[in-house]
């Protein structure tokens, strides 16, 4: 579908249904009313639906989505109140090439983001959005990221023409009438989030199950705290509370206000003595956050609970204590690889139902399947493209970036503190990525600035979570490369400055992990998943000052003796491969770090000093 052919002249006329919905709006929030009216005039929907977030509304919308062919209702016994959706084959992941940060100056967006002048971009987008909702319903979703009872609730309103987005937002955030009521009462500021599939319907034109537009724009105006997303229905592009607001816009707000909005899971760990600590982990998309957050320890007496699996807002109290909240209310997890042996907690959560699956395969008995879900592969499936599938088909049945979207409250290891509007005290930050070589199982940084250096140079092989080549090593600072809503140099400076302001002693300790290193024969060196609890134990005990380690040039690393390996089934060769710090491999990293820093252009001095320190230590080793 190209540009909307009728979008040549500005139309401001509104039909009776739309006028009526505006006149009888369930709010008196003047700015909201004005904005919705303006967007309705621009996009020309057939009707407006103020989303109240009720059960009845969910039932109505999911019924409509089933009728439209967007949703397949799953077997009520297996997955109650659950649905499978299948996207357009071209609309399966975030589109980083089409993601823009439109700050007033190009420098504001920095060297890693796509930039366009905000006025130019608004002009382009107004053309795209003009008439874009013809023949469709405009849904207005009031939402809050984080707690509605927070001292300053982080409100947003998403306008969308996708019922799939409404249903998914209902899982991922707190939405609807209670939010609108409080926002109206406080006359609260909200982030304007405009979304359209970009697929208007002419009178009588038949809809497709997954409308979208090949011309996609995921656009952020950080200074205005506004988001315009066009052409995609896929999660990260369309559920605007998530990546667009809670990471890109929030990171810009956090920079202005002195806190951190990060791409991190949050895990609560309790040792056998009953002491608990909270750990956050930044891994790039599809590198293990959700699994780590839902970890089932394999070692005696240790307990893990989940606070968050994707986004962490880290604020600092007057006492300097870092406190972290998860602003989301749901999980949007990678399906492939999620199974009873690897992630039983996720399997239990989705079995409770109320889940939207996207681009998974269907079993013949009304269930879902994906690679890695069960040890035995079903003999027959309907794949994510709706084709017959057998194990001989020679292609994955589920898309590698297929997802489950499920309420976080269904996770039975959810930590009770999840609901604390003030957040939980943060003891450690763990960086991690997917590296076949070089990066050992775990290391601890020598201090905050060294930790910031580790984060700034985090590297990972690319995954199917974003459109583009898979398996290419790229630098991904703090796993935030696609999500920093401003200049990456300023972002790194901000990390350094927060540490200076709060002071080394109060700051969380920094670790760097890699679950994905390979042995010379090609297999994973480390079994991962629940066995990662052994690494968690080492981290915990390092914080307590009771675990040993050896100083390597890259940080403090555990020897075999420092790790609890009781009952672990790994060979010497595997363990050696997992733990090894190879000086030559690391020396080979330096040119690629330099290249990365060159691309960044204005790397903060303390981080450059850390780079020099690493080289010195490697030379002495
Ligand atoms: P997220 O996108 O960062 O939340 O990553 P997920 O936790 O959803 O994991 C992405 C993929 O990596 C899934 O296919 C997982 O099965 C796989 N994965 C997660 N943790 C591990 C691990 O410890 N070892 C291995 N080998 N794979 C893992
Ligand atoms: P993920 O979240 O980090 O769980 O993959 C979605 C994304 O980052 O696109
Ligand atoms: Mn993510
Ligand atoms: Mn995840």
Short mmCIF file of C-alpha atoms in Angstrom, two decimals, residues 117-370:
data_model
loop_
_atom_site.label_atom_id
_atom_site.label_comp_id
_atom_site.label_asym_id
_atom_site.label_seq_id
_atom_site.Cartn_x
_atom_site.Cartn_y
_atom_site.Cartn_z
CA UNK A 117 14.55 18.11 11.97
CA UNK A 118 11.38 18.00 14.10
CA UNK A 119 9.44 20.44 11.93
CA UNK A 120 10.43 18.68 8.72
CA UNK A 121 9.51 15.33 10.25
CA UNK A 122 6.18 16.59 11.55
CA UNK A 123 5.43 17.81 8.04
CA UNK A 124 6.29 14.43 6.56
CA UNK A 125 4.27 12.62 9.19
CA UNK A 126 1.24 14.86 8.89
CA UNK A 127 1.06 13.79 5.26
CA UNK A 128 1.36 10.15 6.24
CA UNK A 129 -1.24 10.40 9.00
CA UNK A 130 -3.71 12.51 7.00
CA UNK A 131 -6.75 10.30 6.52
CA UNK A 132 -4.78 7.29 7.78
CA UNK A 133 -7.64 6.10 10.02
CA UNK A 134 -10.41 6.34 7.41
CA UNK A 135 -12.75 3.41 7.74
CA UNK A 136 -11.31 2.53 11.13
CA UNK A 137 -11.87 3.15 14.83
CA UNK A 138 -9.61 5.53 16.69
CA UNK A 139 -8.95 4.06 20.13
CA UNK A 140 -7.81 6.43 22.85
CA UNK A 141 -5.84 4.55 25.52
CA UNK A 142 -5.02 6.42 28.72
CA UNK A 143 -2.17 4.59 30.44
CA UNK A 144 0.43 4.91 33.13
CA UNK A 145 3.91 3.42 33.09
CA UNK A 146 4.78 2.41 36.62
CA UNK A 147 2.50 2.87 39.55
CA UNK A 148 -0.66 4.95 39.38
CA UNK A 149 0.09 5.78 43.02
CA UNK A 150 3.63 7.01 42.25
CA UNK A 151 4.39 10.49 43.57
CA UNK A 152 4.36 11.69 39.97
CA UNK A 153 2.57 9.11 37.81
CA UNK A 154 4.12 8.68 34.36
CA UNK A 155 1.02 9.15 32.23
CA UNK A 156 0.70 8.54 28.54
CA UNK A 157 -2.15 8.44 26.09
CA UNK A 158 -1.88 6.27 23.01
CA UNK A 159 -4.12 6.99 20.07
CA UNK A 160 -4.20 3.98 17.78
CA UNK A 161 -6.33 2.43 15.05
CA UNK A 162 -5.36 -1.10 16.07
CA UNK A 163 -7.48 -3.21 18.41
CA UNK A 164 -4.52 -5.63 18.67
CA UNK A 165 -2.55 -2.74 20.15
CA UNK A 166 -5.35 -1.94 22.61
CA UNK A 167 -5.51 -5.55 23.84
CA UNK A 168 -1.71 -5.81 24.08
CA UNK A 169 -1.46 -2.48 25.91
CA UNK A 170 -4.03 -3.75 28.39
CA UNK A 171 -1.58 -6.51 29.27
CA UNK A 172 1.61 -4.46 29.19
CA UNK A 173 0.51 -1.36 31.11
CA UNK A 174 -2.08 -0.04 33.53
CA UNK A 175 -4.72 1.46 31.24
CA UNK A 176 -8.23 2.79 31.08
CA UNK A 177 -10.79 4.50 33.31
CA UNK A 178 -8.88 4.64 36.64
CA UNK A 179 -5.90 6.17 34.87
CA UNK A 180 -8.01 8.70 32.99
CA UNK A 181 -9.83 9.64 36.15
CA UNK A 182 -6.66 10.37 38.10
CA UNK A 183 -4.98 12.06 35.15
CA UNK A 184 -8.02 14.30 34.74
CA UNK A 185 -8.21 15.06 38.46
CA UNK A 186 -4.53 16.06 38.55
CA UNK A 187 -4.69 17.70 35.14
CA UNK A 188 -1.61 15.54 34.70
CA UNK A 189 1.00 15.81 32.01
CA UNK A 190 0.96 12.89 29.60
CA UNK A 191 3.22 11.73 26.79
CA UNK A 192 1.35 12.00 23.49
CA UNK A 193 1.65 8.68 21.66
CA UNK A 194 0.11 8.64 18.20
CA UNK A 195 -0.03 5.35 16.34
CA UNK A 196 -1.55 4.28 13.06
CA UNK A 197 -1.22 1.12 11.03
CA UNK A 198 -1.28 3.39 8.00
CA UNK A 199 -3.91 1.30 6.26
CA UNK A 200 -7.11 3.32 5.77
CA UNK A 201 -10.09 1.49 4.36
CA UNK A 202 -12.10 2.87 1.47
CA UNK A 203 -15.89 2.46 1.80
CA UNK A 204 -16.71 -1.21 1.30
CA UNK A 205 -13.06 -2.24 1.12
CA UNK A 206 -12.36 -5.53 2.82
CA UNK A 207 -9.80 -5.50 5.61
CA UNK A 208 -6.81 -7.85 5.92
CA UNK A 209 -5.98 -9.72 9.16
CA UNK A 210 -2.83 -7.68 9.83
CA UNK A 211 -3.06 -4.26 8.22
CA UNK A 212 0.18 -2.29 8.07
CA UNK A 213 2.11 -0.07 5.69
CA UNK A 214 5.46 -0.83 4.06
CA UNK A 215 6.55 2.73 4.77
CA UNK A 216 7.24 2.76 8.51
CA UNK A 217 8.16 5.63 10.80
CA UNK A 218 8.85 5.18 14.52
CA UNK A 219 9.45 8.78 15.52
CA UNK A 220 10.30 10.37 18.85
CA UNK A 221 10.30 14.04 19.75
CA UNK A 222 12.18 13.85 23.07
CA UNK A 223 12.01 17.59 23.76
CA UNK A 224 8.23 17.60 23.33
CA UNK A 225 7.96 14.15 24.95
CA UNK A 226 5.89 12.96 22.01
CA UNK A 227 5.84 9.82 19.85
CA UNK A 228 4.44 9.29 16.34
CA UNK A 229 4.49 5.73 15.04
CA UNK A 230 3.26 4.86 11.57
CA UNK A 231 2.91 1.71 9.51
CA UNK A 232 3.67 -1.15 11.93
CA UNK A 233 1.54 -3.23 14.30
CA UNK A 234 4.50 -5.10 15.83
CA UNK A 235 5.00 -4.80 19.61
CA UNK A 236 8.13 -2.69 19.94
CA UNK A 237 6.95 -0.37 17.15
CA UNK A 238 3.31 -0.10 18.18
CA UNK A 239 2.87 -0.61 21.94
CA UNK A 240 4.16 2.88 22.51
CA UNK A 241 4.30 2.70 26.32
CA UNK A 242 7.10 0.16 26.09
CA UNK A 243 10.23 0.91 24.05
CA UNK A 244 9.19 4.32 22.73
CA UNK A 245 8.05 5.84 26.03
CA UNK A 246 9.55 3.81 28.89
CA UNK A 247 12.97 3.70 27.21
CA UNK A 248 13.49 6.37 24.53
CA UNK A 249 11.42 9.23 25.91
CA UNK A 250 12.06 8.21 29.54
CA UNK A 251 15.82 8.09 28.96
CA UNK A 252 15.66 11.72 27.81
CA UNK A 253 13.55 12.65 30.86
CA UNK A 254 15.94 10.70 33.10
CA UNK A 255 18.89 12.59 31.64
CA UNK A 256 17.19 15.90 32.44
CA UNK A 257 16.20 14.79 35.95
CA UNK A 258 19.25 12.81 37.07
CA UNK A 259 18.02 9.23 36.98
CA UNK A 260 18.32 6.25 34.62
CA UNK A 261 15.76 4.59 32.33
CA UNK A 262 17.32 1.33 31.24
CA UNK A 263 16.80 -1.84 29.19
CA UNK A 264 17.11 -4.09 32.23
CA UNK A 265 15.47 -6.98 33.99
CA UNK A 266 15.12 -6.82 37.77
CA UNK A 267 15.69 -9.93 39.88
CA UNK A 268 15.26 -10.51 43.59
CA UNK A 269 17.66 -13.05 45.05
CA UNK A 270 17.45 -14.54 48.53
CA UNK A 271 20.33 -16.57 49.98
CA UNK A 272 19.94 -19.58 52.29
CA UNK A 273 20.29 -17.27 55.32
CA UNK A 274 17.24 -15.33 54.16
CA UNK A 275 19.01 -12.15 53.05
CA UNK A 276 17.60 -10.61 49.89
CA UNK A 277 19.21 -8.40 47.27
CA UNK A 278 17.99 -6.94 44.01
CA UNK A 279 20.00 -7.20 40.82
CA UNK A 280 19.31 -5.53 37.46
CA UNK A 281 20.56 -6.90 34.16
CA UNK A 282 21.04 -5.17 30.82
CA UNK A 283 21.19 -7.61 27.91
CA UNK A 284 20.30 -6.70 24.31
CA UNK A 285 16.96 -7.89 22.91
CA UNK A 286 16.69 -11.67 22.73
CA UNK A 287 19.82 -12.18 24.86
CA UNK A 288 18.24 -13.62 27.99
CA UNK A 289 16.60 -10.92 30.13
CA UNK A 290 13.20 -12.58 30.47
CA UNK A 291 14.79 -15.94 31.20
CA UNK A 292 17.19 -14.49 33.78
CA UNK A 293 14.34 -12.61 35.44
CA UNK A 294 12.43 -15.90 35.76
CA UNK A 295 15.39 -17.95 36.85
CA UNK A 296 14.77 -21.16 38.76
CA UNK A 297 17.90 -21.74 40.86
CA UNK A 298 19.50 -25.19 40.65
CA UNK A 299 21.48 -24.71 43.85
CA UNK A 300 20.24 -25.61 47.32
CA UNK A 301 18.60 -22.97 49.43
CA UNK A 302 18.70 -20.10 46.94
CA UNK A 303 15.53 -18.38 45.87
CA UNK A 304 14.91 -16.10 42.90
CA UNK A 305 11.87 -13.92 42.29
CA UNK A 306 11.05 -11.56 39.48
CA UNK A 307 10.45 -7.82 39.57
CA UNK A 308 10.81 -6.98 35.89
CA UNK A 309 12.00 -8.54 32.64
CA UNK A 310 12.73 -5.70 30.23
CA UNK A 311 12.72 -2.15 31.59
CA UNK A 312 14.09 -0.61 34.77
CA UNK A 313 13.73 2.95 36.04
CA UNK A 314 16.51 3.61 38.51
CA UNK A 315 16.21 6.61 40.81
CA UNK A 316 18.45 7.70 43.67
CA UNK A 317 17.19 8.62 47.11
CA UNK A 318 18.54 11.47 49.26
CA UNK A 319 20.62 8.83 51.03
CA UNK A 320 22.16 7.90 47.67
CA UNK A 321 20.43 4.51 47.61
CA UNK A 322 19.54 3.41 44.09
CA UNK A 323 15.91 2.30 43.92
CA UNK A 324 14.50 0.58 40.88
CA UNK A 325 11.00 0.04 39.52
CA UNK A 326 9.64 -1.94 36.59
CA UNK A 327 7.29 0.41 34.73
CA UNK A 328 5.53 -2.44 32.89
CA UNK A 329 2.57 -4.63 33.85
CA UNK A 330 3.19 -7.47 31.44
CA UNK A 331 5.78 -9.61 29.71
CA UNK A 332 6.41 -9.43 25.98
CA UNK A 333 8.68 -12.43 25.83
CA UNK A 334 10.55 -14.22 23.06
CA UNK A 335 8.70 -17.52 22.51
CA UNK A 336 11.35 -19.74 20.87
CA UNK A 337 13.57 -21.36 23.46
CA UNK A 338 10.92 -20.94 26.17
CA UNK A 339 10.02 -24.40 27.46
CA UNK A 340 9.50 -26.42 30.65
CA UNK A 341 13.20 -27.32 31.03
CA UNK A 342 14.48 -23.78 30.31
CA UNK A 343 11.80 -21.49 31.73
CA UNK A 344 9.08 -23.28 33.68
CA UNK A 345 8.00 -20.02 35.31
CA UNK A 346 7.13 -18.51 31.94
CA UNK A 347 5.35 -21.72 30.92
CA UNK A 348 3.23 -21.59 34.07
CA UNK A 349 2.44 -17.91 33.53
CA UNK A 350 1.17 -18.43 29.98
CA UNK A 351 -0.75 -21.57 30.95
CA UNK A 352 -2.92 -19.32 33.14
CA UNK A 353 -4.22 -17.82 29.92
CA UNK A 354 -5.08 -14.18 29.17
CA UNK A 355 -2.19 -14.25 26.73
CA UNK A 356 -1.68 -12.95 23.20
CA UNK A 357 0.79 -14.94 21.13
CA UNK A 358 2.19 -13.42 17.96
CA UNK A 359 3.79 -15.39 15.10
CA UNK A 360 3.97 -18.72 16.91
CA UNK A 361 2.83 -21.97 15.27
CA UNK A 362 -0.56 -23.60 15.95
CA UNK A 363 -1.02 -27.22 16.96
CA UNK A 364 -3.88 -29.23 15.50
CA UNK A 365 -5.66 -29.27 18.87
CA UNK A 366 -5.91 -25.54 19.41
CA UNK A 367 -2.62 -24.97 21.19
CA UNK A 368 0.57 -23.17 20.27
CA UNK A 369 4.08 -24.37 19.59
CA UNK A 370 7.50 -22.95 18.91
#
